Structure formats: structure tokens, C-alpha cells
Amino acid sequence: MQEHSSRPVRQRPLLGFSGNEIDRAANHRRDPAWVAAQRASPKAAVIEIAGDKVATAGPHVQTRSPRESEELVFLGLDHDDRPYFAARAANAEESWRDLRSLAIEGTVPPAELGLLAQARSLINWHMTHGFCANCGVATRMMDGGYRRHCESCGTDHFPRTDPVIIIVVRSARGLLLGRQKIWAPGMYSALAGFMEPGETIENAARREVFEESAIHVGDIHYVMSQPWPFPSSLMIGLIGEAEDDAITVDPVELETARWFGRDELLLMHEERHPDGFKFPTRMAIAHHLILEALQLP
Ligand SMILES: [Zn+2]
């Protein structure tokens, strides 16, 4: 059996999309002959993606064999060295499931859910980057799907990941949570926003919290991250210490925001808050940040 060293460590299986265990074999996939040999393997498995929907077979993602001359993105090798690929399906069939629902239900094993996140983000990137952003000419897939090359101007394009900071801010008054109008009634969550070019993670977090709530944040520490394949975000989970506690909500970003004390948060966690307030389920990183900030297991 071949030795590979890039296998990620298993982490927090209840956190949706974070359990990917595939070995991406990044050193090998630059070699077209190696990728072709993986594709020709009788064990090769293809996951078809249409938008954010996939076929399932019982509690597993459904796969099929590669078809001749179809364009495939190499995902990696599983623990038995089975090569996995992703393909774009033109349409989802009636029975196909969307990735959010699969994550909420938790029926698909965490490693497969993580693989789906990788597949969905990559397929989406190829669909939307068929032409060179520099000169407009059609680009060609390379490196098993981790690069698109423009032969006209020589530019290489690489799959993007969009970092988003998500932060639970705490003070003596409790944890700062906000809600957006479109959310389910009573739902409150951590504040979040896309990072901007030239920003550090810490500065992005301080900016977002100040914009949305007028709270200043001092110390920040990193807790965990979560791939969020809609289409290609990476949630960077943080806890920050508030330097003041008077909230002014930005009505463009949030419907409301407030401090929640520990007793209230425990009621929300047990889904028995008298006003029906709640926070996201354990498939979402906000859930784990709130528990971490409360020092709950
Ligand atoms: Zn070009």
C-alpha cells in the first residue's frame, strides 16, 4: 500500500462538513498519468453534484464508475486507497438531497459529508471559471482539477476559498448574539462576515462586530474552523472579549442583537427558553463556539 502523509486528522464529527478524511495526494495529482491511472482503477468512485444536491443510497453518498471522456475532478484517496472523483450532473433527480439537509440530519458519515463539501465547492468553481479572468479566453482544467490554465496569456487560476470570520463576543453580561430578519423566529447566532483583502483575521472580526453592534473587541482567540460549501466559504470560529457593553445594532445587517446570560443560554441549549429563543444546532460552528465560550463540553 502506498504511503501518503497529507491525511487530515479527524475532528469534531458533529460539526457539519468538517470530517473530511480524504488524502488529496497533492504531490501526485499534478502528474496527468498518475491521475489517469487512478481514474482507470476498478475501484474508482465518482460523486455527481448538481448545484448543492447529490444522490444518496441509504446513509451513504451514492457513487458510480467513471465514464469515458467525461471531465472529472480528483478528490483524493480514501483509507483503502480508493480514488474518488467529482462530476457535474446537469440536473438533480427528484430523490437527490441538498447538502444543508444532510448536514442537519447527520445521517451521512462525517467523512462523506466533508468530501461532499470539497466536491461541491470544486465543481462550482469549475462551472464559474471556464474563462480566463485576465484575457477572456477559455481555460483548461489541470492538476486533477486544482488549476485552470489559460493557454492564450499563460495565467494559472486556482480554486478559491472565501474566509468568513464568525465570533462569539463575551463580557460580564454574557455572550453577544444577533439575529437576521430572515432567520427562523427566536433564532440567535454568533456575528459573522466576510474578510476583506488586506485584513488580518483579528481585524476583520473587530470590524464586523463593531459595524453590526458598536461593541469594541479586545483579545481574540481562535477556536476552530468549518468548510461551508455554499459555494466555497471557510468559517473561522473565534471567541472575543468585549471592551464595552452598550449595543447599537446596524439595521442593515441585523434585526437585533443582545447579551445573553449563562442561565438563559443553558435554557436555549436545552430548547426550553420561555420566549422560544434558540441558537443553531451542532452542525453549525456557532453552536460549538457558544458551548466553548460557556466552557461546556
Ligand atoms: Zn488568459
Coordinates of C-alpha atoms in Angstrom, one line a residue, residues 47-257:
I47 CA -19.7 11.5 -6.9
E48 CA -22.2 13.5 -9.1
I49 CA -23.1 17.0 -7.9
A50 CA -25.9 19.2 -9.3
G51 CA -25.9 22.6 -7.6
D52 CA -25.8 21.6 -4.0
K53 CA -27.6 18.3 -4.4
V54 CA -26.3 14.7 -4.5
A55 CA -27.7 11.2 -4.7
T56 CA -27.7 9.1 -1.6
A57 CA -28.0 5.3 -1.1
G58 CA -29.2 4.6 2.4
P59 CA -26.9 6.5 4.8
H60 CA -24.2 6.9 2.2
V61 CA -23.4 9.1 -0.8
Q62 CA -24.1 7.3 -4.0
T63 CA -21.2 6.8 -6.3
R64 CA -20.7 5.3 -9.8
S65 CA -17.7 4.4 -12.1
P66 CA -16.0 7.0 -14.3
R67 CA -17.4 7.3 -17.8
E68 CA -15.2 7.6 -20.8
S69 CA -14.1 11.2 -21.7
E70 CA -16.2 12.9 -19.0
E71 CA -14.5 15.7 -17.2
L72 CA -13.7 14.7 -13.6
V73 CA -12.2 16.5 -10.6
F74 CA -9.9 14.3 -8.5
L75 CA -10.9 14.5 -4.8
G76 CA -8.4 12.0 -3.3
L77 CA -7.8 8.6 -1.9
D78 CA -9.7 7.0 1.0
H79 CA -8.3 4.8 3.7
D80 CA -8.4 1.8 1.3
D81 CA -6.7 3.9 -1.5
R82 CA -10.0 4.0 -3.4
P83 CA -9.8 7.1 -5.7
Y84 CA -12.7 9.5 -5.5
F85 CA -13.7 12.0 -8.2
A86 CA -16.4 14.6 -8.6
A87 CA -18.5 15.2 -11.7
R88 CA -21.1 17.8 -12.6
A89 CA -24.6 16.5 -13.2
A90 CA -26.8 18.6 -15.4
N91 CA -29.8 18.1 -13.2
A92 CA -30.7 16.8 -9.8
E93 CA -33.2 14.0 -9.8
E94 CA -36.2 14.2 -7.6
S95 CA -34.7 11.9 -4.9
W96 CA -31.4 13.9 -4.6
R97 CA -30.7 15.6 -1.3
D98 CA -29.2 19.0 -0.6
L99 CA -26.0 19.3 1.5
R100 CA -27.5 21.5 4.2
S101 CA -30.2 19.0 4.9
L102 CA -27.7 16.1 5.0
A103 CA -25.6 18.1 7.5
I104 CA -28.5 18.9 9.8
E105 CA -29.8 15.3 9.7
G106 CA -26.3 13.8 10.3
T107 CA -27.2 10.6 8.7
V108 CA -24.3 10.6 6.2
P109 CA -21.0 9.8 7.9
P110 CA -18.9 12.9 8.7
A111 CA -16.1 11.8 6.3
E112 CA -18.5 11.6 3.4
L113 CA -20.2 14.9 4.3
G114 CA -16.7 16.5 4.3
L115 CA -15.9 15.0 0.9
L116 CA -19.2 16.4 -0.4
A117 CA -18.2 19.9 0.7
Q118 CA -14.9 19.5 -1.2
A119 CA -16.7 18.2 -4.3
R120 CA -19.4 20.8 -4.3
S121 CA -17.0 23.8 -3.9
L122 CA -14.7 22.5 -6.7
I123 CA -17.5 21.7 -9.1
N124 CA -19.0 25.1 -8.6
W125 CA -15.6 26.8 -9.1
H126 CA -15.0 24.9 -12.4
M127 CA -18.6 25.9 -13.6
T128 CA -17.9 29.6 -12.9
H129 CA -14.3 29.8 -14.1
G130 CA -14.3 28.4 -17.6
F131 CA -12.9 31.7 -19.0
C132 CA -9.7 33.5 -18.1
A133 CA -10.3 36.5 -15.8
N134 CA -7.2 38.1 -17.4
C135 CA -7.9 37.8 -21.1
G136 CA -11.3 36.2 -21.5
V137 CA -10.2 33.1 -23.4
A138 CA -11.5 29.6 -22.4
T139 CA -9.3 27.9 -19.8
R140 CA -8.4 24.2 -19.4
M141 CA -8.5 22.0 -16.3
M142 CA -5.2 20.9 -15.0
D143 CA -3.7 19.1 -11.9
G144 CA -6.7 16.8 -11.5
G145 CA -8.9 19.9 -11.1
Y146 CA -6.9 22.1 -8.8
R147 CA -5.8 24.6 -11.5
R148 CA -7.2 26.0 -14.7
H149 CA -4.7 27.2 -17.3
C150 CA -5.1 29.9 -19.9
E151 CA -3.0 29.0 -23.0
S152 CA -3.6 32.4 -24.5
C153 CA -2.0 34.5 -21.8
G154 CA -0.4 31.8 -19.7
T155 CA -2.3 32.7 -16.5
D156 CA -3.0 30.0 -14.0
H157 CA -6.2 30.1 -12.0
F158 CA -6.6 28.3 -8.7
P159 CA -9.8 27.2 -6.8
R160 CA -10.9 29.9 -4.3
T161 CA -11.8 29.7 -0.7
D162 CA -13.5 32.7 0.9
P163 CA -12.7 33.2 4.5
V164 CA -15.5 34.3 6.8
I165 CA -15.0 35.2 10.5
I166 CA -17.6 34.1 13.0
I167 CA -17.2 35.3 16.5
V168 CA -18.9 34.9 19.9
V169 CA -18.1 38.0 22.0
R170 CA -18.3 37.7 25.7
S171 CA -18.5 40.2 28.6
A172 CA -19.6 40.2 32.2
R173 CA -23.1 40.4 30.8
G174 CA -22.8 37.2 28.9
L175 CA -22.5 36.4 25.2
L176 CA -23.3 38.8 22.3
L177 CA -25.6 37.1 19.8
G178 CA -27.6 38.7 17.0
R179 CA -30.3 37.7 14.6
Q180 CA -31.2 38.4 10.9
K181 CA -34.7 39.0 9.8
I182 CA -34.8 36.0 7.5
W183 CA -34.0 33.5 10.3
A184 CA -36.5 31.3 12.0
P185 CA -38.3 33.0 14.8
G186 CA -36.3 33.1 18.1
M187 CA -33.0 32.1 16.4
Y188 CA -29.9 34.0 17.6
S189 CA -26.3 33.3 16.5
A190 CA -22.7 34.5 16.5
L191 CA -21.9 37.6 14.5
A192 CA -20.2 36.8 11.1
G193 CA -18.9 38.4 8.0
F194 CA -16.6 38.0 5.0
M195 CA -13.0 39.0 5.4
E196 CA -11.7 41.8 3.2
P197 CA -8.4 42.0 1.3
G198 CA -5.6 43.2 3.4
E199 CA -7.2 42.3 6.7
T200 CA -6.0 40.1 9.5
I201 CA -8.5 37.6 10.9
E202 CA -8.4 39.7 14.2
N203 CA -9.1 43.0 12.4
A204 CA -11.9 41.5 10.3
A205 CA -13.5 40.2 13.5
R206 CA -13.2 43.5 15.3
R207 CA -14.5 45.4 12.3
E208 CA -17.5 43.1 11.8
V209 CA -18.5 43.2 15.5
F210 CA -18.2 47.0 15.6
E211 CA -20.2 47.5 12.4
E212 CA -23.0 45.3 13.5
S213 CA -23.2 46.1 17.2
A214 CA -20.9 49.1 18.0
I215 CA -19.1 46.8 20.5
H216 CA -15.3 47.1 20.7
V217 CA -13.5 43.7 20.9
G218 CA -10.1 43.3 22.6
D219 CA -8.4 39.9 22.9
I220 CA -9.5 37.3 20.3
H221 CA -8.7 33.7 20.2
Y222 CA -9.1 31.1 17.5
V223 CA -11.3 28.1 18.4
M224 CA -12.0 26.0 15.2
S225 CA -12.9 26.3 11.5
Q226 CA -15.6 24.8 9.3
P227 CA -15.7 24.4 5.5
W228 CA -19.1 25.9 4.3
P229 CA -19.6 24.9 0.7
F230 CA -22.2 27.5 -0.3
P231 CA -20.3 27.8 -2.5
S232 CA -16.8 28.0 -1.1
S233 CA -16.6 29.7 2.3
L234 CA -14.3 28.8 5.2
M235 CA -15.8 29.8 8.6
I236 CA -13.1 30.9 11.0
G237 CA -14.5 30.4 14.5
L238 CA -13.4 32.9 17.2
I239 CA -14.1 34.0 20.8
G240 CA -13.5 37.6 21.6
E241 CA -13.5 39.7 24.8
A242 CA -15.7 42.8 24.8
E243 CA -14.2 46.1 25.9
D244 CA -17.6 47.8 26.4
D245 CA -21.2 46.6 26.5
A246 CA -23.6 49.2 25.0
I247 CA -25.0 47.7 21.8
T248 CA -26.1 49.8 18.8
V249 CA -27.4 47.5 16.1
D250 CA -26.8 48.1 12.4
P251 CA -30.3 47.6 11.0
V252 CA -28.9 46.7 7.5
E253 CA -27.0 43.7 8.8
L254 CA -29.1 42.6 11.8
E255 CA -32.7 42.7 13.1
T256 CA -31.4 42.8 16.6
A257 CA -28.5 41.8 18.9

